[in-house]
């Protein structure tokens, strides 16, 4: 009983954090990951669209393209690496 | 005669056992008590439960699959509730599985009900498979039920994403089995924590409540018991769905040491109704 009151007070006064806070913090990271996980088909389709768009302006080596989702903490970046072999010579 | 609203709501969750069937039964009964004509459909084929929660298990003659397969008329598959006026149940088949119906067939049943009823509530099975997709197909709005636990919220987030991707509006959230004392002890995520994580709008907070077990034992939804806190919470959900602007009752505002301490310390200025 007395222990319970002490714990309540410690938590109310933020001397000690409860498990609810860990739950919220862990969920925040998990949800960011879940929301930014692309199914393999989607990533493949994205890659194809990028190739199609870039090919209008530059000659690229399709097999060398990398598309990747990179995470650090709660931030997520889409990283692509597209080696260019040469630009198109003026409009076709 | 007043025109019927004909709105279809799906009650879903992702994770199993968080209170979809309890919500469908209580919300259905509460909407009916408010004067609406309501049909609740058990779309959890093979795991029929809505009938027992409503106490209608002895009245079943035909089920949803038999209706879809043309073995009976629509009105024959609708069981009239014994406690609420203008509440009907279309039970699930118990001996079939989720592949027994298609999204189009369920949509057709719901569309036939719309002209004569204000609300059609669909009790979705857990998961994100065919049964879930079928339940979503006829709906105008989804109600996502979750409990304040990590796994339930994670699954709710996934389901919210799928619902939005299907073209439905952002679903409304019911937070079920909240425990004021644990939130006070900071051992349970608060309403605000959960709403921030899921970025959806709340439609109800239902406390953890023994009266749910008692009412399920009896087969009479808790909304019929004026002493049930959970029942009262569901009545408020129904009022909000009916378009009333009902403030959210903060579970922390009840009792306990924390409450008394806060009262004694005076308001902080950052308090709000969650
Ligand atoms: N607010 C509450 N307080 C206490 N018990 C509850 C509450 N809500 C639900 N329950 C209990 O939790 C259990 C699961 O509820 P319910 O069957 O409604 O969940 P469900 O989401 O429909 O499950 P399933 O995924 O299996 O269909 C039941 O035993 C029910 O009585
Ligand atoms: Mg259920």
Tab-separated table of C-alpha atoms and ligand atoms in Angstrom:
chain	number	residue	atom	x	y	z
A	1	UNK	CA	0.000	0.000	0.000
A	2	UNK	CA	2.634	2.491	1.139
A	3	UNK	CA	4.852	1.228	-1.661
A	4	UNK	CA	2.061	1.886	-4.137
A	5	UNK	CA	1.632	5.443	-2.915
A	6	UNK	CA	5.363	6.042	-3.088
A	7	UNK	CA	5.472	4.733	-6.635
A	8	UNK	CA	2.489	6.867	-7.660
A	9	UNK	CA	4.173	9.938	-6.248
A	10	UNK	CA	7.494	9.161	-7.873
A	11	UNK	CA	5.799	8.760	-11.222
A	12	UNK	CA	3.606	11.799	-10.881
A	13	UNK	CA	6.675	13.807	-9.982
A	14	UNK	CA	8.477	12.173	-12.939
A	15	UNK	CA	11.211	10.719	-10.755
A	16	UNK	CA	10.502	7.356	-12.297
A	17	UNK	CA	9.002	6.474	-15.650
A	18	UNK	CA	6.271	3.879	-15.977
A	19	UNK	CA	6.035	1.107	-18.539
A	20	UNK	CA	3.417	3.107	-20.460
A	21	UNK	CA	6.176	5.453	-21.556
A	22	UNK	CA	8.376	2.623	-22.850
A	23	UNK	CA	5.362	1.242	-24.714
A	24	UNK	CA	4.722	4.579	-26.419
A	25	UNK	CA	8.399	5.077	-27.296
A	26	UNK	CA	8.837	1.569	-28.662
A	27	UNK	CA	5.643	1.824	-30.663
A	28	UNK	CA	6.730	5.102	-32.197
A	29	UNK	CA	9.762	3.398	-33.747
A	30	UNK	CA	7.915	0.232	-34.721
A	31	UNK	CA	5.157	2.162	-36.477
A	32	UNK	CA	7.621	4.247	-38.470
A	33	UNK	CA	9.280	1.034	-39.629
A	34	UNK	CA	5.988	-0.667	-40.443
A	35	UNK	CA	4.695	2.314	-42.371
A	36	UNK	CA	7.829	2.630	-44.480
A	37	UNK	CA	8.337	-1.011	-45.269
A	38	UNK	CA	7.817	-1.466	-49.001
A	39	UNK	CA	6.679	-4.854	-50.224
A	40	UNK	CA	9.246	-6.296	-52.691
A	41	UNK	CA	6.848	-5.787	-55.629
A	42	UNK	CA	6.397	-2.146	-54.725
A	43	UNK	CA	10.132	-1.543	-54.503
A	44	UNK	CA	10.607	-3.262	-57.874
A	45	UNK	CA	7.850	-1.166	-59.461
A	46	UNK	CA	9.396	1.984	-57.977
A	47	UNK	CA	12.762	1.026	-59.442
A	48	UNK	CA	11.235	0.484	-62.885
A	49	UNK	CA	9.502	3.859	-62.784
A	50	UNK	CA	12.721	5.591	-61.766
A	51	UNK	CA	14.565	3.888	-64.641
A	52	UNK	CA	11.862	4.959	-67.083
A	53	UNK	CA	11.940	8.567	-65.868
A	54	UNK	CA	15.740	8.922	-65.886
A	55	UNK	CA	16.083	7.159	-69.252
A	56	UNK	CA	14.283	10.081	-70.883
A	57	UNK	CA	17.242	12.294	-70.044
A	58	UNK	CA	20.262	10.059	-69.586
A	59	UNK	CA	21.710	6.724	-70.597
A	60	UNK	CA	21.838	4.496	-67.580
A	61	UNK	CA	22.993	1.032	-66.778
A	62	UNK	CA	19.812	-0.653	-65.576
A	63	UNK	CA	21.592	-3.500	-63.831
A	64	UNK	CA	23.674	-1.143	-61.708
A	65	UNK	CA	20.764	0.693	-60.113
A	66	UNK	CA	20.298	0.449	-56.366
A	67	UNK	CA	17.128	1.441	-54.556
A	68	UNK	CA	17.117	1.115	-50.822
A	69	UNK	CA	15.176	2.285	-47.780
A	70	UNK	CA	17.550	3.492	-45.084
A	71	UNK	CA	16.556	4.055	-41.479
A	72	UNK	CA	18.188	5.807	-38.615
A	73	UNK	CA	16.149	6.274	-35.463
A	74	UNK	CA	12.756	7.525	-36.501
A	75	UNK	CA	13.850	9.002	-39.829
A	76	UNK	CA	13.597	7.082	-43.055
A	77	UNK	CA	15.211	7.916	-46.395
A	78	UNK	CA	14.853	6.430	-49.824
A	79	UNK	CA	18.388	6.148	-51.241
A	80	UNK	CA	19.003	5.490	-54.925
A	81	UNK	CA	22.278	5.094	-56.710
A	82	UNK	CA	22.028	5.501	-60.485
A	83	UNK	CA	25.293	5.433	-62.459
A	84	UNK	CA	24.953	7.499	-65.652
A	85	UNK	CA	26.759	6.433	-68.821
A	86	UNK	CA	26.064	9.615	-70.757
A	87	UNK	CA	23.359	12.195	-71.339
A	88	UNK	CA	21.030	12.174	-74.352
A	89	UNK	CA	22.154	14.432	-77.151
A	90	UNK	CA	19.355	16.948	-77.375
A	91	UNK	CA	15.677	16.157	-77.982
A	92	UNK	CA	14.905	13.111	-80.105
B	1	UNK	CA	-42.128	7.754	-43.064
B	2	UNK	CA	-38.674	9.200	-42.416
B	3	UNK	CA	-35.984	8.225	-44.925
B	4	UNK	CA	-33.435	5.790	-43.508
B	5	UNK	CA	-29.765	6.649	-43.324
B	6	UNK	CA	-28.590	3.318	-44.757
B	7	UNK	CA	-25.031	3.672	-43.447
B	8	UNK	CA	-22.759	0.637	-43.275
B	9	UNK	CA	-20.082	0.564	-40.557
B	10	UNK	CA	-17.460	-2.141	-40.251
B	11	UNK	CA	-16.024	-2.919	-36.799
B	12	UNK	CA	-12.494	-4.225	-37.183
B	13	UNK	CA	-9.132	-4.406	-35.381
B	14	UNK	CA	-6.386	-6.503	-36.918
B	15	UNK	CA	-5.547	-8.213	-33.642
B	16	UNK	CA	-8.012	-10.761	-32.326
B	17	UNK	CA	-9.860	-10.606	-29.044
B	18	UNK	CA	-9.733	-6.850	-28.509
B	19	UNK	CA	-13.508	-6.353	-28.440
B	20	UNK	CA	-14.948	-6.193	-31.972
B	21	UNK	CA	-17.907	-8.431	-31.197
B	22	UNK	CA	-18.546	-6.752	-27.853
B	23	UNK	CA	-18.461	-3.393	-29.647
B	24	UNK	CA	-20.737	-4.486	-32.487
B	25	UNK	CA	-23.347	-5.854	-30.061
B	26	UNK	CA	-23.308	-2.855	-27.735
B	27	UNK	CA	-23.095	-0.209	-30.414
B	28	UNK	CA	-25.836	-1.916	-32.402
B	29	UNK	CA	-28.099	-2.062	-29.353
B	30	UNK	CA	-27.234	1.521	-28.363
B	31	UNK	CA	-28.010	2.883	-31.838
B	32	UNK	CA	-31.313	0.979	-31.792
B	33	UNK	CA	-32.172	2.358	-28.325
B	34	UNK	CA	-31.739	5.819	-29.842
B	35	UNK	CA	-34.541	5.062	-32.285
B	36	UNK	CA	-32.514	3.871	-35.250
B	37	UNK	CA	-33.303	0.775	-37.206
B	38	UNK	CA	-30.147	-1.371	-37.051
B	39	UNK	CA	-28.922	-4.638	-38.554
B	40	UNK	CA	-25.780	-6.281	-37.176
B	41	UNK	CA	-24.079	-8.819	-39.425
B	42	UNK	CA	-21.664	-11.415	-38.058
B	43	UNK	CA	-19.046	-11.691	-40.803
B	44	UNK	CA	-16.760	-13.914	-38.735
B	45	UNK	CA	-17.708	-17.013	-40.686
B	46	UNK	CA	-16.832	-20.256	-38.928
B	47	UNK	CA	-16.354	-18.511	-35.569
B	48	UNK	CA	-19.869	-17.286	-34.889
B	49	UNK	CA	-20.120	-15.223	-31.676
B	50	UNK	CA	-22.311	-12.178	-32.112
B	51	UNK	CA	-25.408	-14.367	-31.593
B	52	UNK	CA	-24.348	-15.431	-28.086
B	53	UNK	CA	-23.256	-11.940	-27.056
B	54	UNK	CA	-26.733	-10.730	-28.014
B	55	UNK	CA	-28.379	-13.807	-26.438
B	56	UNK	CA	-30.033	-14.830	-29.704
B	57	UNK	CA	-28.335	-18.191	-30.217
B	58	UNK	CA	-31.576	-20.153	-29.763
B	59	UNK	CA	-33.438	-18.278	-32.456
B	60	UNK	CA	-31.161	-18.970	-35.392
B	61	UNK	CA	-32.783	-20.702	-38.324
B	62	UNK	CA	-30.842	-19.367	-41.317
B	63	UNK	CA	-27.410	-17.777	-41.545
B	64	UNK	CA	-25.507	-15.376	-43.798
B	65	UNK	CA	-24.090	-18.083	-46.049
B	66	UNK	CA	-27.496	-19.713	-46.524
B	67	UNK	CA	-28.913	-16.292	-47.383
B	68	UNK	CA	-26.165	-15.647	-49.927
B	69	UNK	CA	-26.584	-19.087	-51.430
B	70	UNK	CA	-30.279	-18.421	-51.893
B	71	UNK	CA	-31.659	-20.907	-49.359
B	72	UNK	CA	-33.814	-18.287	-47.650
B	73	UNK	CA	-35.269	-14.795	-48.015
B	74	UNK	CA	-33.563	-11.762	-46.514
B	75	UNK	CA	-36.171	-11.355	-43.768
B	76	UNK	CA	-35.829	-15.018	-42.792
B	77	UNK	CA	-32.115	-14.580	-42.064
B	78	UNK	CA	-32.775	-11.520	-39.852
B	79	UNK	CA	-33.359	-12.356	-36.186
B	80	UNK	CA	-35.178	-9.704	-34.201
B	81	UNK	CA	-33.398	-8.777	-30.964
B	82	UNK	CA	-35.233	-9.433	-27.713
B	83	UNK	CA	-34.084	-6.350	-25.789
B	84	UNK	CA	-33.752	-3.462	-28.229
B	85	UNK	CA	-36.432	-2.338	-30.657
B	86	UNK	CA	-35.578	-2.422	-34.361
B	87	UNK	CA	-32.352	-4.351	-33.917
B	88	UNK	CA	-31.763	-7.378	-36.125
B	89	UNK	CA	-28.969	-9.933	-36.344
B	90	UNK	CA	-27.826	-11.800	-39.421
B	91	UNK	CA	-25.717	-14.604	-37.917
B	92	UNK	CA	-22.569	-16.099	-39.400
B	93	UNK	CA	-22.458	-19.689	-40.565
B	94	UNK	CA	-20.701	-21.847	-38.013
B	95	UNK	CA	-19.737	-24.782	-40.195
B	96	UNK	CA	-18.298	-22.945	-43.180
B	97	UNK	CA	-15.150	-20.871	-43.630
B	98	UNK	CA	-14.210	-17.404	-44.869
B	99	UNK	CA	-14.096	-18.488	-48.491
B	100	UNK	CA	-17.844	-19.237	-48.386
B	101	UNK	CA	-18.720	-15.650	-49.335
B	102	UNK	CA	-17.224	-12.947	-51.528
B	103	UNK	CA	-16.949	-9.197	-51.029
B	104	UNK	CA	-19.500	-8.646	-53.813
B	105	UNK	CA	-22.015	-10.981	-52.195
B	106	UNK	CA	-21.739	-9.294	-48.819
B	107	UNK	CA	-22.020	-5.893	-50.481
B	108	UNK	CA	-25.185	-7.021	-52.209
B	109	UNK	CA	-26.754	-8.105	-48.901
B	110	UNK	CA	-25.838	-4.774	-47.271
B	111	UNK	CA	-27.153	-2.794	-50.237
B	112	UNK	CA	-30.492	-4.573	-49.940
B	113	UNK	CA	-30.678	-3.585	-46.261
B	114	UNK	CA	-29.802	0.099	-46.705
B	115	UNK	CA	-33.185	1.468	-47.814
B	116	UNK	CA	-34.992	0.081	-44.743
B	117	UNK	CA	-32.393	0.649	-42.024
B	118	UNK	CA	-30.329	3.449	-40.543
B	119	UNK	CA	-27.221	1.444	-39.728
B	120	UNK	CA	-25.777	-1.855	-40.851
B	121	UNK	CA	-22.914	-2.918	-38.545
B	122	UNK	CA	-20.502	-5.554	-39.784
B	123	UNK	CA	-18.541	-7.524	-37.173
B	124	UNK	CA	-15.282	-8.293	-38.935
B	125	UNK	CA	-13.086	-11.304	-38.203
B	126	UNK	CA	-9.583	-10.645	-36.847
B	127	UNK	CA	-6.692	-10.465	-39.288
B	128	UNK	CA	-6.174	-8.797	-42.640
B	129	UNK	CA	-7.137	-11.702	-44.864
B	130	UNK	CA	-10.177	-12.377	-47.034
B	131	UNK	CA	-12.708	-12.190	-44.199
B	132	UNK	CA	-11.470	-8.726	-43.281
B	133	UNK	CA	-11.508	-7.590	-46.897
B	134	UNK	CA	-15.056	-8.900	-47.352
B	135	UNK	CA	-16.220	-6.976	-44.281
B	136	UNK	CA	-14.620	-3.783	-45.513
B	137	UNK	CA	-16.135	-3.886	-48.983
B	138	UNK	CA	-19.698	-2.712	-48.189
B	139	UNK	CA	-18.679	-0.172	-45.520
B	140	UNK	CA	-19.022	3.606	-45.630
B	141	UNK	CA	-16.951	4.017	-42.490
B	142	UNK	CA	-14.695	1.782	-40.417
B	143	UNK	CA	-14.502	1.706	-36.645
B	144	UNK	CA	-11.185	0.343	-35.419
B	145	UNK	CA	-11.131	-1.187	-31.950
B	146	UNK	CA	-7.899	-1.432	-30.016
B	147	UNK	CA	-6.726	-2.024	-26.473
B	148	UNK	CA	-3.920	0.061	-24.938
B	149	UNK	CA	-1.269	-2.555	-25.640
B	150	UNK	CA	1.732	-2.519	-27.951
B	151	UNK	CA	0.690	-5.417	-30.176
B	152	UNK	CA	-2.949	-4.324	-30.509
B	153	UNK	CA	-1.916	-0.787	-31.448
B	154	UNK	CA	0.645	-1.969	-33.950
B	155	UNK	CA	-1.997	-4.125	-35.647
B	156	UNK	CA	-4.510	-1.279	-35.504
B	157	UNK	CA	-2.013	0.945	-37.327
B	158	UNK	CA	-1.611	-1.636	-40.068
B	159	UNK	CA	-5.362	-2.002	-40.435
B	160	UNK	CA	-5.854	1.779	-40.505
B	161	UNK	CA	-3.357	1.919	-43.395
B	162	UNK	CA	-5.223	-0.797	-45.296
B	163	UNK	CA	-8.572	0.904	-44.696
B	164	UNK	CA	-7.267	4.213	-46.029
B	165	UNK	CA	-5.683	2.471	-49.023
B	166	UNK	CA	-9.069	0.929	-49.829
B	167	UNK	CA	-10.502	4.404	-50.345
B	168	UNK	CA	-12.564	4.629	-47.159
B	169	UNK	CA	-12.265	7.736	-44.992
B	170	UNK	CA	-9.835	7.657	-42.048
B	171	UNK	CA	-11.410	5.272	-39.532
B	172	UNK	CA	-12.616	6.272	-36.076
B	173	UNK	CA	-11.050	4.682	-33.032
B	174	UNK	CA	-12.550	2.934	-30.018
B	175	UNK	CA	-10.104	2.458	-27.169
B	176	UNK	CA	-11.296	-0.557	-25.253
B	177	UNK	CA	-10.334	-1.941	-21.840
B	178	UNK	CA	-8.741	1.270	-20.599
B	179	UNK	CA	-7.780	1.222	-16.941
B	180	UNK	CA	-7.741	4.601	-15.277
B	181	UNK	CA	-5.670	3.390	-12.354
B	182	UNK	CA	-2.929	2.014	-14.603
B	183	UNK	CA	-2.852	5.200	-16.678
B	184	UNK	CA	-2.504	7.166	-13.457
B	185	UNK	CA	0.376	4.927	-12.400
B	186	UNK	CA	1.825	5.565	-15.854
B	187	UNK	CA	1.826	1.847	-16.490
B	188	UNK	CA	-0.595	2.151	-19.384
B	189	UNK	CA	-0.412	4.400	-22.420
B	190	UNK	CA	-2.788	7.316	-22.140
B	191	UNK	CA	-5.490	8.209	-24.647
B	192	UNK	CA	-3.326	11.078	-25.877
B	193	UNK	CA	-0.297	8.801	-26.377
B	194	UNK	CA	-2.353	6.402	-28.470
B	195	UNK	CA	-4.090	9.062	-30.559
B	196	UNK	CA	-0.741	10.677	-31.342
B	197	UNK	CA	0.727	7.353	-32.427
B	198	UNK	CA	-2.190	6.360	-34.639
B	199	UNK	CA	-3.207	9.844	-35.837
B	200	UNK	CA	-6.904	9.067	-35.994
B	201	UNK	CA	-9.959	10.565	-34.346
B	202	UNK	CA	-11.438	8.982	-31.272
B	203	UNK	CA	-15.069	7.885	-31.164
B	204	UNK	CA	-15.064	6.297	-27.714
B	205	UNK	CA	-13.116	5.213	-24.642
B	206	UNK	CA	-14.494	2.046	-23.056
B	207	UNK	CA	-13.156	1.073	-19.643
B	208	UNK	CA	-12.110	-2.395	-18.599
B	209	UNK	CA	-15.293	-3.482	-16.887
B	210	UNK	CA	-16.550	-6.657	-15.223
B	211	UNK	CA	-20.045	-5.799	-16.386
B	212	UNK	CA	-18.973	-6.788	-19.908
B	213	UNK	CA	-18.328	-10.321	-18.702
B	214	UNK	CA	-21.577	-10.411	-16.741
B	215	UNK	CA	-23.627	-9.042	-19.627
B	216	UNK	CA	-22.006	-11.499	-22.030
B	217	UNK	CA	-22.799	-14.344	-19.609
B	218	UNK	CA	-26.436	-13.270	-19.639
B	219	UNK	CA	-26.637	-12.483	-23.334
B	220	UNK	CA	-27.889	-8.940	-22.728
B	221	UNK	CA	-25.524	-6.178	-23.934
B	222	UNK	CA	-24.152	-3.857	-21.242
B	223	UNK	CA	-25.910	-0.816	-22.728
B	224	UNK	CA	-29.110	-2.127	-21.123
B	225	UNK	CA	-27.528	-1.864	-17.668
B	226	UNK	CA	-27.549	1.746	-16.454
B	227	UNK	CA	-24.937	0.868	-13.835
B	228	UNK	CA	-22.410	-0.428	-16.360
B	229	UNK	CA	-19.640	2.075	-17.092
B	230	UNK	CA	-18.743	0.278	-20.295
B	231	UNK	CA	-22.407	0.272	-21.320
B	232	UNK	CA	-22.644	4.007	-20.712
B	233	UNK	CA	-19.484	4.509	-22.758
B	234	UNK	CA	-21.063	2.637	-25.666
B	235	UNK	CA	-24.202	4.785	-25.397
B	236	UNK	CA	-21.973	7.839	-25.824
B	237	UNK	CA	-20.260	6.232	-28.838
B	238	UNK	CA	-23.692	5.709	-30.400
B	239	UNK	CA	-24.631	9.330	-29.779
B	240	UNK	CA	-21.420	10.515	-31.462
B	241	UNK	CA	-22.033	8.271	-34.448
B	242	UNK	CA	-25.538	9.686	-34.614
B	243	UNK	CA	-23.924	13.110	-34.946
B	244	UNK	CA	-24.129	14.426	-31.401
B	245	UNK	CA	-21.220	16.324	-29.958
B	246	UNK	CA	-20.564	14.496	-26.695
B	247	UNK	CA	-17.414	15.402	-24.770
B	248	UNK	CA	-15.012	12.592	-23.919
B	249	UNK	CA	-14.971	11.642	-20.259
B	250	UNK	CA	-11.438	11.516	-19.003
B	251	UNK	CA	-10.976	8.237	-17.181
B	252	UNK	CA	-8.500	9.943	-14.875
B	253	UNK	CA	-11.202	12.222	-13.568
B	254	UNK	CA	-12.822	9.519	-11.479
B	255	UNK	CA	-11.222	8.667	-8.190
B	256	UNK	CA	-8.084	7.384	-6.606
B	257	UNK	CA	-5.145	8.900	-4.892
B	258	UNK	CA	-3.919	10.694	-7.976
B	259	UNK	CA	-7.260	12.386	-8.422
B	260	UNK	CA	-7.424	13.496	-4.816
B	261	UNK	CA	-3.857	14.717	-4.943
B	262	UNK	CA	-4.530	16.643	-8.138
B	263	UNK	CA	-7.663	18.156	-6.680
B	264	UNK	CA	-5.722	19.201	-3.618
B	265	UNK	CA	-2.906	20.643	-5.736
B	266	UNK	CA	-5.333	22.517	-7.954
B	267	UNK	CA	-5.649	22.546	-11.750
B	268	UNK	CA	-2.501	22.485	-13.867
B	269	UNK	CA	-3.942	24.309	-16.823
B	270	UNK	CA	-2.901	21.561	-19.217
B	271	UNK	CA	-5.763	19.254	-18.299
B	272	UNK	CA	-8.166	18.290	-20.971
B	273	UNK	CA	-10.895	15.825	-21.610
B	274	UNK	CA	-9.539	12.868	-23.485
C	1	LIG	N1	-14.280	-3.429	-21.883
C	1	LIG	C1	-14.130	-4.722	-21.543
C	1	LIG	N2	-14.013	-5.086	-20.234
C	1	LIG	C2	-13.867	-6.386	-19.890
C	1	LIG	N3	-13.839	-7.403	-20.764
C	1	LIG	C3	-13.946	-7.109	-22.079
C	1	LIG	C4	-14.100	-5.769	-22.527
C	1	LIG	N4	-14.188	-5.799	-23.891
C	1	LIG	C5	-14.094	-7.097	-24.261
C	1	LIG	N5	-13.949	-7.892	-23.185
C	1	LIG	C6	-13.798	-9.365	-23.191
C	1	LIG	O1	-12.749	-9.705	-24.066
C	1	LIG	C7	-13.035	-10.893	-24.773
C	1	LIG	C8	-12.902	-10.661	-26.271
C	1	LIG	O2	-13.927	-9.776	-26.691
C	1	LIG	P1	-14.611	-9.915	-28.121
C	1	LIG	O3	-15.084	-11.293	-28.362
C	1	LIG	O4	-15.599	-8.821	-28.238
C	1	LIG	O5	-13.354	-9.634	-29.050
C	1	LIG	P2	-13.231	-9.800	-30.631
C	1	LIG	O6	-12.334	-8.708	-31.090
C	1	LIG	O7	-14.571	-9.873	-31.248
C	1	LIG	O8	-12.509	-11.225	-30.734
C	1	LIG	P3	-12.260	-12.071	-32.097
C	1	LIG	O9	-11.080	-11.433	-32.756
C	1	LIG	O10	-11.974	-13.441	-31.583
C	1	LIG	O11	-13.508	-11.978	-32.911
C	1	LIG	C9	-14.426	-11.318	-24.338
C	1	LIG	O12	-14.312	-12.308	-23.372
C	1	LIG	C10	-15.032	-10.057	-23.776
C	1	LIG	O13	-15.979	-10.324	-22.787
C	2	LIG	MG1	-15.361	-11.369	-32.590
